[in-house]
Amino acid sequence: MAHHLKYISLGVLVFQTTSLVLTMRYSRTLKEEGPRYLSSTAVVAAEVLKIVACILLVFKDNNCNLRTLNRVLHDEIIKKPMETIKLAIPSGIYTLQNNLLYVALSNLDAATYQVTYQLKILTTALFSVSMLQKKLTKYQWLSLLILMAGVALVQWPTDSTNTPSKEVSVGSGFVGLMAVLIACFSSGFAGVYFEKILKETKQSVWIRNIQLGFFGWIFGLMGVFIYDGERVSKEGFFQGYNNLTWAVVALQALGGLVIAAVIKYADNILKGFATSLSIILSTMISYFWLQDFVPTSVFFIGALLVIAATFLYGYDPKPPTNPIKA
């Protein structure tokens, strides 16, 4: 059952990541009258929605009994302050990462952003080796290199991505690049740190996500009032929100839950492969549906490399068994 859950969670992650990329890009580039929604408030809204979803899941796991739910939350969160505080570190890093990705998408073109952000796969592998003492086979190390090369080819910038209509200054491009690089390292560290905590405790993954969301909500609100406090006081917390914005928020909240399931049933490196596959799917949808991308031979070569790397990572060479002679 756990074997099937691993691949089901990876499949849902591919769907969630693909949908989030498409809706987020569209919501940040859509021209509308009035103020655009603030990304900092969207991060907070996603954390709150994630907390609500996790509480409902804990409620369901306890036979929909409110008294039992109250007891579980009290025993697992309030009565274990040190266990709860442990989640403040990855929560703060995740909140920073979510805000940095909005900064990156506002300053870099899609190809540069997507290629550079795949460095998180390598950082996750390195943190897994150093923090979890995970041992990777030579095939897995090779698959990581092939994956990096494949994703780079898939998202290789073409002449069409460097049109004169783009108004991105050198300074803003540098800010976007730095945002992606910091997000890559923060994603790798926070993901492996959270995986380590999950595997060292018997607490429910949903309880852990409630703890993450609680600190994420606090850190997110601090970011809102530090960077967007003036605009919030003038236009309101939910300025510029529409159905598309709420779809982005919901997909972000779902992403946290799906990633938690992936960490529980698989590991962070497999999560990185699922994300890479979603990038290919996003690119294909951009071509066939949005019609803003023209695939090249480089794209197809990169796609084949990514698929090959995915299978190579899961390859488990077994020594040949000697038949028993009669």
PDB file of N, CA, C and O in Angstrom, residues 114-140:
ATOM      1  N   GLN A 114      13.034  28.988 -14.128  1.00  0.00           N
ATOM      2  CA  GLN A 114      12.804  27.555 -13.989  1.00  0.00           C
ATOM      3  C   GLN A 114      14.103  26.766 -14.036  1.00  0.00           C
ATOM      4  O   GLN A 114      14.273  25.797 -13.287  1.00  0.00           O
ATOM      5  N   VAL A 115      15.019  27.155 -14.908  1.00  0.00           N
ATOM      6  CA  VAL A 115      16.299  26.444 -14.972  1.00  0.00           C
ATOM      7  C   VAL A 115      17.074  26.618 -13.668  1.00  0.00           C
ATOM      8  O   VAL A 115      17.551  25.649 -13.070  1.00  0.00           O
ATOM      9  N   THR A 116      17.196  27.861 -13.224  1.00  0.00           N
ATOM     10  CA  THR A 116      17.999  28.131 -12.033  1.00  0.00           C
ATOM     11  C   THR A 116      17.406  27.484 -10.791  1.00  0.00           C
ATOM     12  O   THR A 116      18.134  26.959  -9.939  1.00  0.00           O
ATOM     13  N   TYR A 117      16.082  27.474 -10.691  1.00  0.00           N
ATOM     14  CA  TYR A 117      15.427  26.932  -9.498  1.00  0.00           C
ATOM     15  C   TYR A 117      15.625  25.431  -9.374  1.00  0.00           C
ATOM     16  O   TYR A 117      15.481  24.871  -8.284  1.00  0.00           O
ATOM     17  N   GLN A 118      15.974  24.759 -10.464  1.00  0.00           N
ATOM     18  CA  GLN A 118      16.221  23.312 -10.381  1.00  0.00           C
ATOM     19  C   GLN A 118      17.494  22.977  -9.617  1.00  0.00           C
ATOM     20  O   GLN A 118      17.747  21.808  -9.300  1.00  0.00           O
ATOM     21  N   LEU A 119      18.282  23.991  -9.271  1.00  0.00           N
ATOM     22  CA  LEU A 119      19.440  23.746  -8.413  1.00  0.00           C
ATOM     23  C   LEU A 119      19.013  23.202  -7.047  1.00  0.00           C
ATOM     24  O   LEU A 119      19.815  22.623  -6.321  1.00  0.00           O
ATOM     25  N   LYS A 120      17.731  23.372  -6.699  1.00  0.00           N
ATOM     26  CA  LYS A 120      17.250  22.856  -5.415  1.00  0.00           C
ATOM     27  C   LYS A 120      17.337  21.333  -5.367  1.00  0.00           C
ATOM     28  O   LYS A 120      17.441  20.765  -4.273  1.00  0.00           O
ATOM     29  N   ILE A 121      17.296  20.670  -6.521  1.00  0.00           N
ATOM     30  CA  ILE A 121      17.410  19.210  -6.532  1.00  0.00           C
ATOM     31  C   ILE A 121      18.792  18.802  -6.039  1.00  0.00           C
ATOM     32  O   ILE A 121      18.939  17.896  -5.214  1.00  0.00           O
ATOM     33  N   LEU A 122      19.803  19.495  -6.543  1.00  0.00           N
ATOM     34  CA  LEU A 122      21.168  19.185  -6.125  1.00  0.00           C
ATOM     35  C   LEU A 122      21.398  19.541  -4.663  1.00  0.00           C
ATOM     36  O   LEU A 122      22.012  18.773  -3.915  1.00  0.00           O
ATOM     37  N   THR A 123      20.890  20.706  -4.225  1.00  0.00           N
ATOM     38  CA  THR A 123      21.082  21.098  -2.828  1.00  0.00           C
ATOM     39  C   THR A 123      20.350  20.133  -1.896  1.00  0.00           C
ATOM     40  O   THR A 123      20.849  19.803  -0.819  1.00  0.00           O
ATOM     41  N   THR A 124      19.171  19.648  -2.317  1.00  0.00           N
ATOM     42  CA  THR A 124      18.438  18.681  -1.511  1.00  0.00           C
ATOM     43  C   THR A 124      19.231  17.385  -1.363  1.00  0.00           C
ATOM     44  O   THR A 124      19.307  16.801  -0.273  1.00  0.00           O
ATOM     45  N   ALA A 125      19.827  16.934  -2.466  1.00  0.00           N
ATOM     46  CA  ALA A 125      20.633  15.713  -2.412  1.00  0.00           C
ATOM     47  C   ALA A 125      21.828  15.887  -1.481  1.00  0.00           C
ATOM     48  O   ALA A 125      22.138  14.998  -0.677  1.00  0.00           O
ATOM     49  N   LEU A 126      22.497  17.036  -1.565  1.00  0.00           N
ATOM     50  CA  LEU A 126      23.663  17.275  -0.713  1.00  0.00           C
ATOM     51  C   LEU A 126      23.273  17.347   0.762  1.00  0.00           C
ATOM     52  O   LEU A 126      23.962  16.796   1.634  1.00  0.00           O
ATOM     53  N   PHE A 127      22.158  18.038   1.060  1.00  0.00           N
ATOM     54  CA  PHE A 127      21.696  18.108   2.446  1.00  0.00           C
ATOM     55  C   PHE A 127      21.236  16.737   2.937  1.00  0.00           C
ATOM     56  O   PHE A 127      21.384  16.414   4.125  1.00  0.00           O
ATOM     57  N   SER A 128      20.651  15.924   2.057  1.00  0.00           N
ATOM     58  CA  SER A 128      20.218  14.573   2.448  1.00  0.00           C
ATOM     59  C   SER A 128      21.414  13.715   2.832  1.00  0.00           C
ATOM     60  O   SER A 128      21.361  12.946   3.794  1.00  0.00           O
ATOM     61  N   VAL A 129      22.493  13.853   2.086  1.00  0.00           N
ATOM     62  CA  VAL A 129      23.703  13.089   2.376  1.00  0.00           C
ATOM     63  C   VAL A 129      24.332  13.553   3.686  1.00  0.00           C
ATOM     64  O   VAL A 129      24.754  12.743   4.520  1.00  0.00           O
ATOM     65  N   SER A 130      24.380  14.874   3.900  1.00  0.00           N
ATOM     66  CA  SER A 130      25.073  15.414   5.073  1.00  0.00           C
ATOM     67  C   SER A 130      24.237  15.335   6.345  1.00  0.00           C
ATOM     68  O   SER A 130      24.773  15.056   7.426  1.00  0.00           O
ATOM     69  N   MET A 131      22.912  15.540   6.250  1.00  0.00           N
ATOM     70  CA  MET A 131      22.069  15.600   7.441  1.00  0.00           C
ATOM     71  C   MET A 131      21.402  14.266   7.774  1.00  0.00           C
ATOM     72  O   MET A 131      21.184  13.954   8.934  1.00  0.00           O
ATOM     73  N   LEU A 132      21.039  13.505   6.754  1.00  0.00           N
ATOM     74  CA  LEU A 132      20.355  12.232   6.975  1.00  0.00           C
ATOM     75  C   LEU A 132      21.271  11.033   6.771  1.00  0.00           C
ATOM     76  O   LEU A 132      20.829   9.891   6.884  1.00  0.00           O
ATOM     77  N   GLN A 133      22.556  11.319   6.430  1.00  0.00           N
ATOM     78  CA  GLN A 133      23.507  10.245   6.126  1.00  0.00           C
ATOM     79  C   GLN A 133      22.969   9.305   5.042  1.00  0.00           C
ATOM     80  O   GLN A 133      23.207   8.106   5.056  1.00  0.00           O
ATOM     81  N   LYS A 134      22.208   9.892   4.126  1.00  0.00           N
ATOM     82  CA  LYS A 134      21.676   9.101   3.020  1.00  0.00           C
ATOM     83  C   LYS A 134      22.814   8.746   2.075  1.00  0.00           C
ATOM     84  O   LYS A 134      23.639   9.594   1.732  1.00  0.00           O
ATOM     85  N   LYS A 135      22.864   7.510   1.655  1.00  0.00           N
ATOM     86  CA  LYS A 135      23.902   7.064   0.731  1.00  0.00           C
ATOM     87  C   LYS A 135      23.293   6.899  -0.654  1.00  0.00           C
ATOM     88  O   LYS A 135      22.350   6.131  -0.834  1.00  0.00           O
ATOM     89  N   LEU A 136      23.843   7.636  -1.591  1.00  0.00           N
ATOM     90  CA  LEU A 136      23.370   7.546  -2.971  1.00  0.00           C
ATOM     91  C   LEU A 136      24.309   6.649  -3.770  1.00  0.00           C
ATOM     92  O   LEU A 136      25.527   6.704  -3.604  1.00  0.00           O
ATOM     93  N   THR A 137      23.722   5.837  -4.627  1.00  0.00           N
ATOM     94  CA  THR A 137      24.538   4.982  -5.484  1.00  0.00           C
ATOM     95  C   THR A 137      25.133   5.815  -6.613  1.00  0.00           C
ATOM     96  O   THR A 137      24.723   6.953  -6.853  1.00  0.00           O
ATOM     97  N   LYS A 138      26.076   5.228  -7.311  1.00  0.00           N
ATOM     98  CA  LYS A 138      26.675   5.943  -8.440  1.00  0.00           C
ATOM     99  C   LYS A 138      25.641   6.213  -9.517  1.00  0.00           C
ATOM    100  O   LYS A 138      25.728   7.222 -10.234  1.00  0.00           O
ATOM    101  N   TYR A 139      24.642   5.334  -9.637  1.00  0.00           N
ATOM    102  CA  TYR A 139      23.577   5.563 -10.610  1.00  0.00           C
ATOM    103  C   TYR A 139      22.721   6.764 -10.217  1.00  0.00           C
ATOM    104  O   TYR A 139      22.274   7.530 -11.076  1.00  0.00           O
ATOM    105  N   GLN A 140      22.482   6.929  -8.928  1.00  0.00           N
ATOM    106  CA  GLN A 140      21.684   8.060  -8.467  1.00  0.00           C
ATOM    107  C   GLN A 140      22.424   9.374  -8.641  1.00  0.00           C
ATOM    108  O   GLN A 140      21.835  10.386  -9.029  1.00  0.00           O
TER     109      GLN A 140
END
